[in-house]
XYZ file of C-alpha atoms in Angstrom:
725
model
C -0.013 -0.051 -0.105
C 2.731 2.469 0.942
C 4.831 1.655 -2.089
C 1.857 2.294 -4.413
C 1.004 5.497 -2.479
C 4.594 6.729 -3.067
C 4.284 5.887 -6.850
C 0.951 7.866 -6.980
C 2.749 10.835 -5.499
C 5.305 10.671 -8.140
C 2.552 10.726 -10.842
C 0.644 13.705 -9.101
C 3.651 15.582 -7.972
C 2.958 18.864 -9.687
C -0.746 19.407 -8.637
C 0.454 18.387 -5.041
C 3.059 21.112 -5.085
C 0.479 23.743 -6.231
C -1.898 22.632 -3.434
C 1.031 22.754 -0.940
C 1.789 26.305 -1.930
C -1.978 27.303 -1.751
C -2.176 25.764 1.751
C 0.977 27.686 2.927
C -0.329 30.967 1.685
C -3.898 30.516 3.238
C -2.753 29.014 6.580
C -0.068 31.617 6.946
C -2.631 34.503 6.355
C -5.249 32.945 8.602
C -2.910 31.678 11.297
C -1.025 34.880 11.745
C -3.853 36.202 13.863
C -3.693 33.314 16.265
C -2.142 35.115 19.288
C -5.155 37.427 19.494
C -7.344 34.547 19.970
C -5.576 32.716 22.846
C -6.263 32.864 26.477
C -3.503 34.010 28.858
C -3.006 31.169 31.451
C -5.512 28.258 31.762
C -3.798 26.302 34.529
C -6.966 26.046 36.843
C -9.497 23.258 36.656
C -12.608 25.151 35.206
C -14.951 22.708 36.963
C -13.453 22.900 40.494
C -15.084 24.098 43.611
C -12.462 26.869 43.742
C -13.405 28.015 40.216
C -17.103 28.009 41.292
C -16.172 29.985 44.321
C -14.376 32.495 42.060
C -17.467 32.934 39.994
C -19.697 33.517 42.992
C -17.209 36.163 44.380
C -16.827 37.894 41.040
C -20.583 38.476 40.905
C -21.413 39.216 44.691
C -18.047 40.780 45.770
C -16.072 41.938 42.864
C -13.919 44.186 44.888
C -12.523 41.193 46.699
C -11.202 39.642 43.674
C -9.465 42.187 41.468
C -8.534 41.416 37.898
C -5.770 44.092 37.947
C -3.591 45.641 40.671
C -2.036 49.092 39.689
C 0.620 50.331 41.912
C 1.178 54.119 42.046
C 4.381 55.576 43.544
C 6.053 58.940 44.032
C 9.603 59.227 45.575
C 8.801 62.633 47.001
C 5.166 62.767 47.972
C 3.336 60.416 50.104
C -0.439 59.305 49.875
C -1.155 61.938 52.513
C -0.477 64.681 49.966
C -3.499 66.135 48.161
C -1.820 66.248 44.823
C -0.965 62.571 45.012
C -4.436 61.685 45.762
C -5.855 63.832 43.112
C -3.533 62.371 40.502
C -4.632 58.862 41.306
C -8.442 59.332 41.818
C -8.770 61.481 38.638
C -6.962 58.819 36.590
C -9.038 55.911 37.963
C -12.235 57.752 37.670
C -11.424 58.594 34.006
C -11.305 54.908 32.963
C -14.035 53.738 30.497
C -16.982 52.241 32.497
C -17.527 49.887 29.509
C -14.211 48.182 30.347
C -13.834 48.636 34.050
C -16.789 47.426 36.180
C -15.298 48.616 39.483
C -12.275 49.923 41.483
C -11.125 50.354 45.000
C -8.516 52.844 46.009
C -7.244 53.818 49.424
C -9.147 57.083 49.618
C -12.463 54.982 49.450
C -11.547 52.019 51.726
C -9.163 53.860 54.044
C -7.528 50.430 54.478
C -4.078 50.623 55.663
C -3.052 47.583 53.650
C -3.457 49.641 50.576
C -0.558 51.950 51.565
C 3.151 50.978 51.315
C 5.104 50.754 54.588
C 6.957 54.099 53.676
C 3.538 55.738 52.595
C 5.077 56.725 49.176
C 2.902 54.072 47.120
C -0.602 52.843 47.043
C -2.414 50.360 44.950
C -5.672 50.340 43.175
C -7.681 47.196 42.538
C -9.629 47.150 39.161
C -12.242 44.798 37.977
C -12.613 44.367 34.378
C -15.618 43.733 32.129
C -15.798 40.173 30.749
C -16.971 36.629 31.844
C -13.737 34.984 30.685
C -10.047 35.372 30.754
C -9.993 36.376 27.114
C -12.754 38.924 27.505
C -11.142 40.460 30.485
C -7.900 40.513 28.551
C -9.509 42.417 25.736
C -10.910 44.973 28.320
C -7.445 45.513 29.785
C -5.980 45.972 26.272
C -8.453 48.679 25.748
C -7.559 50.718 28.793
C -3.823 49.883 29.586
C -2.514 53.013 27.988
C -5.025 55.226 30.025
C -4.000 53.735 33.502
C -0.606 55.667 34.088
C -1.197 58.809 36.239
C 0.678 62.003 35.262
C 3.667 62.645 37.565
C 3.531 59.217 39.103
C 5.524 55.877 38.554
C 2.803 53.403 37.527
C 3.268 49.676 37.581
C 0.394 47.338 36.251
C 0.070 43.908 37.571
C -2.439 41.292 39.011
C -3.936 38.371 37.034
C -5.032 39.849 33.786
C -2.046 42.247 33.106
C 0.341 39.632 34.115
C -1.298 37.117 31.659
C -1.238 39.716 28.833
C 2.506 40.431 29.600
C 3.080 36.734 29.561
C 1.522 36.283 26.257
C 3.398 39.273 24.825
C 6.580 37.951 26.081
C 6.053 34.450 24.735
C 5.306 35.744 21.233
C 8.461 37.916 21.223
C 10.536 34.792 22.616
C 9.009 32.567 19.980
C 9.980 34.789 17.247
C 13.473 35.189 18.685
C 13.799 31.364 18.954
C 12.622 30.989 15.284
C 15.156 33.599 14.157
C 17.972 31.917 16.097
C 17.006 28.421 15.084
C 16.558 28.617 11.420
C 19.998 29.313 10.254
C 21.794 27.024 12.943
C 19.432 24.178 11.614
C 20.249 24.852 8.072
C 24.053 24.762 8.908
C 23.620 21.498 10.792
C 21.641 20.086 7.889
C 24.355 21.144 5.422
C 26.767 19.029 7.679
C 24.399 16.122 7.575
C 23.647 16.045 3.900
C 26.523 17.836 2.466
C 24.447 19.605 -0.126
C 22.391 22.612 -0.268
C 19.192 21.362 -1.904
C 18.857 18.432 0.409
C 19.597 20.497 3.479
C 16.760 23.025 2.632
C 13.982 20.407 2.255
C 13.348 19.230 5.940
C 13.107 23.032 6.807
C 10.393 23.518 4.248
C 8.544 20.621 6.036
C 8.923 22.432 9.461
C 7.616 25.884 8.056
C 4.635 24.164 6.597
C 3.883 22.406 9.873
C 4.138 25.494 11.924
C 1.855 27.547 9.522
C -0.736 24.739 9.366
C -0.571 24.285 13.269
C -1.221 28.095 13.854
C -4.130 27.929 11.473
C -5.499 24.989 13.293
C -5.033 26.391 16.692
C -6.824 29.551 15.625
C -9.744 27.441 14.413
C -10.043 25.531 17.696
C -9.793 28.873 19.702
C -13.026 29.788 18.061
C -14.666 26.815 19.560
C -13.057 26.562 22.989
C -10.285 28.231 25.013
C -6.779 27.746 24.050
C -3.913 28.743 26.257
C -1.159 30.907 24.816
C 1.401 28.479 25.942
C 0.277 26.130 23.174
C 2.094 28.338 20.619
C 5.443 27.326 22.164
C 4.738 23.723 21.653
C 3.482 24.386 18.155
C 6.558 26.398 17.124
C 9.041 24.106 18.421
C 7.566 20.794 18.020
C 6.413 21.614 14.522
C 9.922 22.600 13.573
C 11.646 19.807 15.431
C 9.498 16.800 14.728
C 9.022 17.809 10.902
C 12.865 18.253 10.501
C 13.451 14.750 11.941
C 10.692 13.310 9.745
C 12.072 15.084 6.718
C 15.509 14.230 7.543
C 14.487 10.403 7.548
C 12.568 10.694 4.053
C 15.274 12.633 2.365
C 18.078 10.370 3.606
C 16.172 7.259 2.621
C 15.376 8.662 -0.774
C 19.080 9.489 -1.437
C 19.946 5.962 -0.362
C 17.506 4.497 -2.804
C 18.961 6.563 -5.565
C 22.438 5.498 -4.722
C 21.180 1.841 -4.831
C 20.290 2.526 -8.519
C 16.460 3.160 -8.209
C 14.967 6.201 -9.920
C 11.562 7.755 -10.651
C 8.633 5.943 -9.128
C 10.650 3.175 -7.976
C 12.974 5.172 -5.722
C 9.906 7.157 -4.127
C 7.700 4.063 -3.778
C 10.491 2.399 -1.837
C 11.150 5.396 0.142
C 7.594 5.679 1.340
C 7.230 1.904 1.920
C 10.234 2.069 4.237
C 10.946 5.488 5.799
C 7.366 6.561 5.059
C 5.965 3.826 7.185
C 8.420 4.617 10.065
C 7.298 8.198 10.036
C 3.475 7.061 10.173
C 4.079 4.924 13.176
C 6.416 7.325 14.897
C 4.069 10.315 14.435
C 1.000 8.156 15.417
C 2.931 7.321 18.610
C 3.803 10.993 19.455
C 0.279 12.215 18.662
C -1.378 9.482 20.728
C 0.793 10.311 23.861
C -0.080 14.084 23.496
C -3.792 13.230 23.065
C -3.810 11.806 26.399
C -3.502 15.225 27.831
C -7.132 16.004 26.687
C -8.159 13.779 29.776
C -7.185 16.421 32.009
C -9.530 19.287 32.849
C -7.146 22.270 32.687
C -7.082 24.511 29.620
C -3.371 24.418 29.622
C -3.040 20.741 29.207
C -5.809 20.385 26.720
C -4.149 23.251 24.662
C -0.824 21.533 24.534
C -2.560 18.476 23.406
C -4.408 20.559 20.631
C -1.168 22.198 19.433
C 1.050 19.191 19.822
C -1.106 16.880 17.989
C -1.854 19.298 15.234
C 1.948 19.858 14.831
C 2.860 16.182 14.744
C -0.018 15.166 12.330
C 0.789 18.073 10.008
C 4.565 17.097 10.187
C 3.654 13.603 8.959
C 1.189 14.768 6.390
C 3.792 17.130 4.699
C 6.625 14.566 5.095
C 4.523 11.975 3.417
C 2.851 14.254 0.710
C 4.494 17.579 -0.001
C 8.115 16.406 0.596
C 7.897 13.330 -1.768
C 6.263 15.499 -4.396
C 9.392 17.804 -4.263
C 11.746 14.886 -4.318
C 9.824 13.495 -7.286
C 10.342 16.763 -9.095
C 14.029 16.830 -8.026
C 14.932 13.443 -8.785
C 18.979 13.107 -8.762
C 19.021 16.821 -8.431
C 18.279 16.523 -4.684
C 22.077 15.975 -4.529
C 22.634 19.218 -6.316
C 25.159 21.825 -5.176
C 27.211 19.533 -2.991
C 29.641 20.885 -0.470
C 31.677 17.755 -0.423
C 32.289 14.846 -2.584
C 29.747 12.088 -1.679
C 30.796 8.488 -1.231
C 28.734 5.779 -2.520
C 26.461 4.166 0.199
C 27.565 0.727 1.477
C 25.098 -1.640 2.871
C 26.371 -2.817 6.280
C 25.895 -6.458 5.887
C 29.464 -7.605 6.189
C 31.031 -8.038 9.617
C 33.398 -5.156 10.581
C 31.996 -2.533 8.342
C 31.484 0.895 9.579
C 32.108 2.715 12.883
C 28.536 2.256 14.023
C 28.550 -1.529 13.384
C 31.861 -1.805 15.408
C 30.488 0.413 18.171
C 27.264 -1.800 18.390
C 29.310 -4.971 18.702
C 31.651 -3.241 21.438
C 28.487 -2.161 23.491
C 26.912 -5.663 23.255
C 30.287 -7.385 24.182
C 30.319 -5.140 27.321
C 26.596 -5.481 27.867
C 26.810 -6.036 31.645
C 28.910 -3.046 32.390
C 26.745 -0.765 29.982
C 23.668 -1.826 31.712
C 24.756 -1.289 35.275
C 26.420 1.932 34.431
C 23.640 3.415 32.315
C 20.855 2.367 34.885
C 22.985 3.705 37.755
C 23.417 7.021 36.059
C 19.772 7.479 35.245
C 18.650 6.461 38.745
C 21.285 8.935 40.293
C 19.916 11.821 38.125
C 16.416 10.698 39.159
C 16.948 11.080 42.978
C 16.048 14.827 43.224
C 12.634 13.880 41.698
C 11.606 12.305 45.069
C 11.564 15.715 46.776
C 9.475 17.644 44.170
C 7.437 20.413 45.521
C 4.410 21.712 43.543
C 3.460 25.337 43.209
C 1.200 27.744 41.056
C 1.945 29.899 38.200
C 2.100 33.640 38.997
C 4.032 36.703 38.175
C 7.345 34.897 39.268
C 7.314 33.251 35.844
C 8.174 36.558 34.129
C 11.635 38.245 34.214
C 12.313 40.694 36.872
C 12.087 43.618 34.287
C 8.274 42.984 33.587
C 5.667 45.183 35.215
C 3.594 42.144 36.518
C 6.733 40.838 38.258
C 7.474 44.127 39.680
C 3.964 44.558 41.062
C 4.185 41.043 42.631
C 7.553 41.825 44.270
C 6.435 45.384 45.394
C 3.141 43.802 46.934
C 5.257 41.136 48.714
C 8.128 43.694 49.954
C 6.380 47.012 50.539
C 2.641 46.249 51.584
C 0.922 44.400 54.403
C -0.893 41.564 53.058
C -4.666 42.006 53.614
C -7.101 39.252 53.243
C -5.844 38.442 49.660
C -3.984 35.630 51.210
C -6.867 33.921 52.701
C -8.951 30.914 52.283
C -12.449 31.919 51.478
C -15.706 30.053 51.966
C -18.349 31.271 49.583
C -21.694 30.363 51.011
C -24.810 29.882 48.950
C -27.556 30.384 51.628
C -31.198 29.431 51.793
C -32.299 32.987 52.676
C -31.046 36.616 52.964
C -27.535 36.630 54.414
C -28.131 39.961 56.172
C -31.067 38.467 58.170
C -30.818 38.167 61.925
C -31.042 34.355 61.635
C -28.545 33.842 59.037
C -26.233 36.282 60.742
C -26.088 34.261 63.826
C -25.544 31.224 61.771
C -22.879 32.639 59.752
C -21.173 33.947 62.907
C -21.154 30.478 64.517
C -19.750 29.047 61.165
C -17.042 31.550 61.183
C -16.212 30.505 64.783
C -16.018 26.851 63.807
C -13.683 27.752 60.883
C -11.555 30.009 63.117
C -11.100 27.144 65.658
C -9.866 24.588 62.977
C -6.316 23.524 63.402
C -3.860 25.669 61.519
C -6.358 28.673 61.044
C -5.445 32.065 62.554
C -8.653 33.978 62.334
C -11.928 33.670 60.516
C -14.383 36.528 59.958
C -17.456 37.371 57.751
C -16.015 39.494 55.047
C -19.252 39.782 52.750
C -22.973 39.311 52.600
C -24.961 40.043 49.667
C -28.477 38.527 48.948
C -28.286 34.734 49.457
C -24.399 34.862 49.323
C -22.047 35.173 52.047
C -18.084 34.992 52.397
C -16.119 33.964 55.429
C -12.313 34.472 55.041
C -9.898 32.393 56.997
C -6.219 33.668 57.461
C -3.288 31.482 58.317
C 0.516 31.766 58.709
C 2.914 30.311 56.218
C 3.028 29.954 52.541
C -0.249 29.957 50.493
C 1.093 27.384 48.193
C 2.332 24.661 50.517
C 1.302 21.262 51.864
C 0.457 23.090 55.129
C -2.079 25.304 53.295
C -3.606 22.353 51.330
C -4.131 20.390 54.594
C -5.922 23.380 56.050
C -8.173 23.661 53.044
C -9.163 20.107 53.411
C -9.729 20.486 57.302
C -11.935 23.683 56.576
C -14.018 21.700 54.007
C -14.881 19.089 56.806
C -16.357 21.914 59.005
C -20.134 21.749 59.031
C -21.872 24.474 57.100
C -24.832 26.565 58.389
C -28.240 24.625 57.922
C -29.246 24.592 54.252
C -26.081 26.284 52.971
C -23.547 24.951 50.565
C -19.884 26.213 50.889
C -17.335 26.457 47.988
C -13.733 27.359 49.012
C -11.771 29.735 46.948
C -8.500 31.585 47.231
C -4.993 30.702 45.963
C -4.513 27.771 48.520
C -8.019 26.194 47.481
C -7.035 26.621 43.700
C -3.776 24.823 44.327
C -5.509 21.935 46.285
C -8.196 21.479 43.589
C -5.464 21.564 40.798
C -3.525 18.802 42.501
C -6.672 16.760 43.117
C -7.757 17.031 39.571
C -4.292 16.169 38.179
C -3.803 13.301 40.710
C -7.340 11.791 39.740
C -6.758 11.903 36.176
C -3.152 10.889 35.872
C -3.418 7.127 36.397
C -5.938 7.093 33.452
C -3.608 8.901 31.159
C -0.694 6.575 32.106
C -2.824 3.575 31.370
C -4.007 5.127 28.172
C -0.541 5.948 26.970
C 0.915 2.570 28.000
C -1.847 0.647 26.106
C -1.584 2.787 22.945
C 2.145 2.597 22.922
C 2.240 -1.110 23.345
C -0.216 -1.590 20.493
C 1.639 0.772 18.201
C 5.086 -0.623 19.002
C 3.871 -4.241 18.318
C 2.591 -3.271 14.936
C 6.015 -1.437 14.330
C 8.178 -4.470 15.663
C 6.027 -7.661 15.866
C 7.299 -8.478 19.275
C 5.442 -8.731 22.598
C 8.653 -8.000 24.702
C 10.182 -5.050 22.879
C 7.377 -2.720 23.732
C 7.648 -3.615 27.403
C 11.413 -2.748 27.144
C 10.810 0.454 25.500
C 8.173 1.512 27.987
C 10.494 0.544 31.027
C 13.451 2.443 29.532
C 11.104 5.459 28.959
C 10.265 5.543 32.675
C 13.984 5.583 33.472
C 14.649 8.432 31.057
C 11.631 10.475 32.230
C 12.676 9.914 35.889
C 16.066 11.175 35.276
C 14.759 14.277 33.346
C 12.519 15.217 36.054
C 15.245 14.793 38.805
C 17.375 17.186 36.698
C 14.571 19.689 36.347
C 13.789 19.704 40.243
C 17.598 19.954 40.763
C 17.844 23.103 38.468
C 14.472 24.895 38.694
C 13.220 24.002 42.202
C 16.519 23.982 44.098
C 18.048 26.751 42.024
C 21.276 25.149 40.694
C 22.584 26.778 37.602
C 20.152 29.737 37.992
C 22.822 32.165 37.234
C 23.965 30.377 34.128
C 20.493 29.868 32.783
C 19.229 33.421 33.928
C 16.251 32.692 36.073
C 14.978 33.214 39.679
C 14.171 29.897 41.352
C 10.656 29.712 42.860
C 11.257 26.492 45.150
C 8.590 24.510 43.328
C 7.493 23.254 40.121
C 4.083 24.069 38.536
C 2.160 20.682 38.518
C 0.923 20.692 34.900
C 4.386 21.041 33.690
C 5.722 17.536 34.622
C 2.487 16.125 33.206
C 2.646 17.806 29.744
C 6.486 17.037 29.597
C 5.619 13.326 30.486
C 3.467 12.909 27.498
C 5.620 14.781 25.100
C 8.977 13.251 26.104
C 7.231 9.713 26.183
C 6.121 10.108 22.689
C 9.307 11.602 21.236
C 11.429 8.863 22.922
C 9.152 6.240 21.172
C 9.912 8.325 18.064
C 13.541 7.433 18.336
C 12.729 3.905 19.429
C 10.776 3.385 16.180
C 13.578 4.921 14.037
C 16.160 2.654 15.517
C 14.263 -0.623 16.126
C 12.306 -0.513 12.864
C 15.725 -0.598 10.876
C 17.075 -3.464 13.120
C 13.669 -5.267 12.415
C 14.502 -4.755 8.745
C 17.928 -6.226 9.194
C 16.625 -9.032 11.335
C 14.275 -10.151 8.662
C 17.119 -10.278 6.108
C 19.714 -11.825 8.376
C 17.818 -13.905 10.962
C 20.584 -13.049 13.443
C 19.655 -10.698 16.359
C 23.301 -9.546 17.194
C 23.904 -8.721 13.553
C 20.518 -6.938 13.286
C 21.363 -4.633 16.104
C 24.900 -3.820 14.754
C 23.853 -3.457 11.153
C 20.890 -1.559 12.156
C 23.047 0.988 14.174
C 25.324 1.278 11.137
C 22.258 2.097 8.841
C 20.575 4.712 10.905
C 22.623 5.401 14.116
C 24.285 8.581 12.649
C 20.968 9.636 11.412
C 19.300 9.169 14.772
C 22.005 11.219 16.627
C 21.823 13.988 14.003
C 17.934 14.026 14.284
C 18.367 14.506 17.997
C 20.800 17.237 17.691
C 18.720 19.007 15.096
C 15.727 18.855 17.544
C 17.746 20.221 20.413
C 18.481 23.305 18.425
C 14.893 24.959 18.569
C 14.482 23.508 22.049
C 17.547 25.247 23.256
C 16.624 28.412 21.702
C 13.147 28.244 23.525
C 15.210 27.532 26.653
C 16.726 31.077 26.451
C 13.196 32.521 26.997
C 12.765 34.931 30.045
C 9.392 33.246 30.884
C 10.264 30.532 33.468
C 7.670 27.887 32.268
C 9.150 28.078 28.734
C 12.799 28.037 29.919
C 11.849 24.913 31.945
C 10.213 23.341 28.996
C 13.189 24.066 26.568
C 15.931 22.928 29.172
C 13.944 19.854 30.170
C 13.402 18.768 26.654
C 16.959 19.353 25.437
C 18.220 17.213 28.379
C 15.516 14.644 27.653
C 16.268 14.140 24.097
C 20.042 13.842 24.473
C 19.845 11.452 27.507
C 17.148 9.370 25.774
C 19.001 8.986 22.472
C 22.641 8.818 23.596
C 22.298 6.700 26.817
C 18.852 5.144 26.721
C 18.299 4.134 22.986
C 21.828 3.533 21.802
C 23.675 2.484 24.848
C 21.119 0.832 27.142
C 19.026 -0.192 24.234
C 21.764 -2.243 22.466
C 22.891 -3.843 25.643
C 19.340 -5.082 26.396
C 18.689 -6.106 22.813
C 21.841 -8.390 23.224
C 20.592 -9.669 26.501
C 17.271 -10.531 25.017
C 18.634 -12.151 21.927
C 16.096 -13.721 19.610
C 13.572 -13.445 22.298
C 13.530 -9.746 21.336
C 11.645 -10.578 18.112
C 9.298 -13.225 19.499
C 5.502 -13.295 19.429
C 3.046 -16.222 20.045
C 1.922 -17.729 16.705
C -1.562 -15.842 16.553
C 0.136 -12.550 17.154
C 2.971 -13.404 14.803
C 0.624 -14.092 12.048
C -1.269 -10.928 12.746
C 2.030 -9.029 12.647
C 2.928 -10.753 9.245
C -0.368 -9.539 7.707
C -0.923 -6.106 9.331
C 2.299 -5.154 10.834
C 4.047 -1.809 9.952
C 7.617 -2.574 9.295
C 10.401 -0.869 7.261
C 11.471 -3.909 5.521
C 7.994 -4.614 3.962
C 8.881 -3.435 0.495
C 7.036 -5.134 -2.341
C 9.373 -6.912 -4.932
C 10.527 -4.151 -7.385
C 10.291 -5.155 -11.078
C 12.212 -1.949 -12.100
C 15.926 -2.916 -12.810
C 18.181 -0.696 -10.708
C 20.194 1.574 -12.825
C 23.030 3.340 -11.022
C 22.645 7.122 -10.971
C 24.620 9.003 -13.411
C 25.192 6.032 -15.816
């Protein structure tokens, strides 16, 4: 089937190229507006009690949950100066009521907490129009230039401005990463291919994938919320995976040309071998990323949307657009060589090639390699045992951003008011201001205040049939201590006929971890089952998928250990340029798990599929490993290094979550390919011997009929003619 598809592509190459060009223009024009359609954060579970509490508070007590916090400061005047007051009040009151639904300043509330310790600064709490993060951001964008007060230093922070600033910074950093990555990738591809034409083809696939993915994300954002962080995955994954797949297709096509095949035969054999590998690899990565849709948070769902789109389009363009270009070029794919090409040699004779000898060397020392590799991975994984989870806030931004400066100023110069509290939002059976309900609420507040870990509890709002009781406590709002307190407060009996929803940063943190913990086992089961099925179809073995999954867990544990050591503990923060927060946002490890798991299987399929092809020819497991490494080892290492280029570029971002993503992915890819797949994988394959390829009779027959293996190339009736003869 794949061979026939490749031949069809050859015959329809010109119409396909026209369609590809049309797609690039249309998707580029439409997808260019994707950033304006994305939501700023999306880390919270939208169906949680804390989110419900937030909605109740926004409706009944909007002044309690400000969307923006604006700090006004004057080095000479204090808030007691009438001119300071006039400048702030006039500016705030002039803001359009269509965008600002409410505001609170010190001269209204007389709250000491709204004045800095030195009395030279104050903050104003703004509430913005809109019933979603995106709508509130639109309101903020409409007024952000009208907020600064004449003669005063003005800093804009809080939830909505910080999210907007993060989106702006991410867009800037992604463009910067693309500008850095493109020329470096092209130089690397020149080294790999040794020719200008061949080097440019994988980049074309990458550009097409990014353009298409941006258009897909914009379409999805018109249906549901999509986090701005999805763009980082689309840009980087689209470029990296597309280049890997393009590298595999172009390399195999050139190999078929050097064997003497031309025209339809060369392209058909390329699609029947490398094309099949790309399909199974892309399906494995997409399946792993699709598991993120099981989670409730917009962030993880968005990463799934963007990642699956990038991978699927990379596969599509690698199997349609790229072969059409190759069909047009033919032998001219080798045009403009930078060095004299050597004729390819099939590694079927013992002793041929450095990778062949390296493979045998690893297998002879399999015991030492196994103990050393596993020991190294487990050592790197040790810090993972002490991971501390936290939440995303302004600390993700660089110290130069206004949102981060507001966060630091509030922490340093102001006394915290009830912002750091756990709020019980009560839906009552009657008017909250009635005498009966008032007594019941007071009794409830006393019960909350008497809870272990609580400092004070008081009624901070009563409106209609809604009331709020705020509980203060000592310590960090994002901590195990605070989370335990939230759960103890939830066990306190409510007033008769009332229902309590708990909100505040600590409650959000507790609900987020609960939601992730409940869904994680299902995602792990889904990924394990899907991976096993796909790898069985690729390899025809019941043991190799188990080996691949076990090695993946080792690789992932090592990666998470290193991320904790760097980003939680603060090692290398000077070198990498970030301020450690002492914790890891809990959505990030889950997103990285799905992505790294899928990409690890990508390289597993690249390597073991070629080994399976060799095993089918040689019927010798040891020789299959060695000759398979000789055939594709250099290509796999090259693909890993190429993937690390855009990942390293995104690791230079000033946004902490993006830096963690880039650094984590670079480490994961290098360790997985160099240590896990090549060293540990070869040693384990030698220990398994022929059992590596074993399957029970019924499954073996199923694989023979339906398996997706590189060596399954139909007999070619075209007589090979050496290129250039």
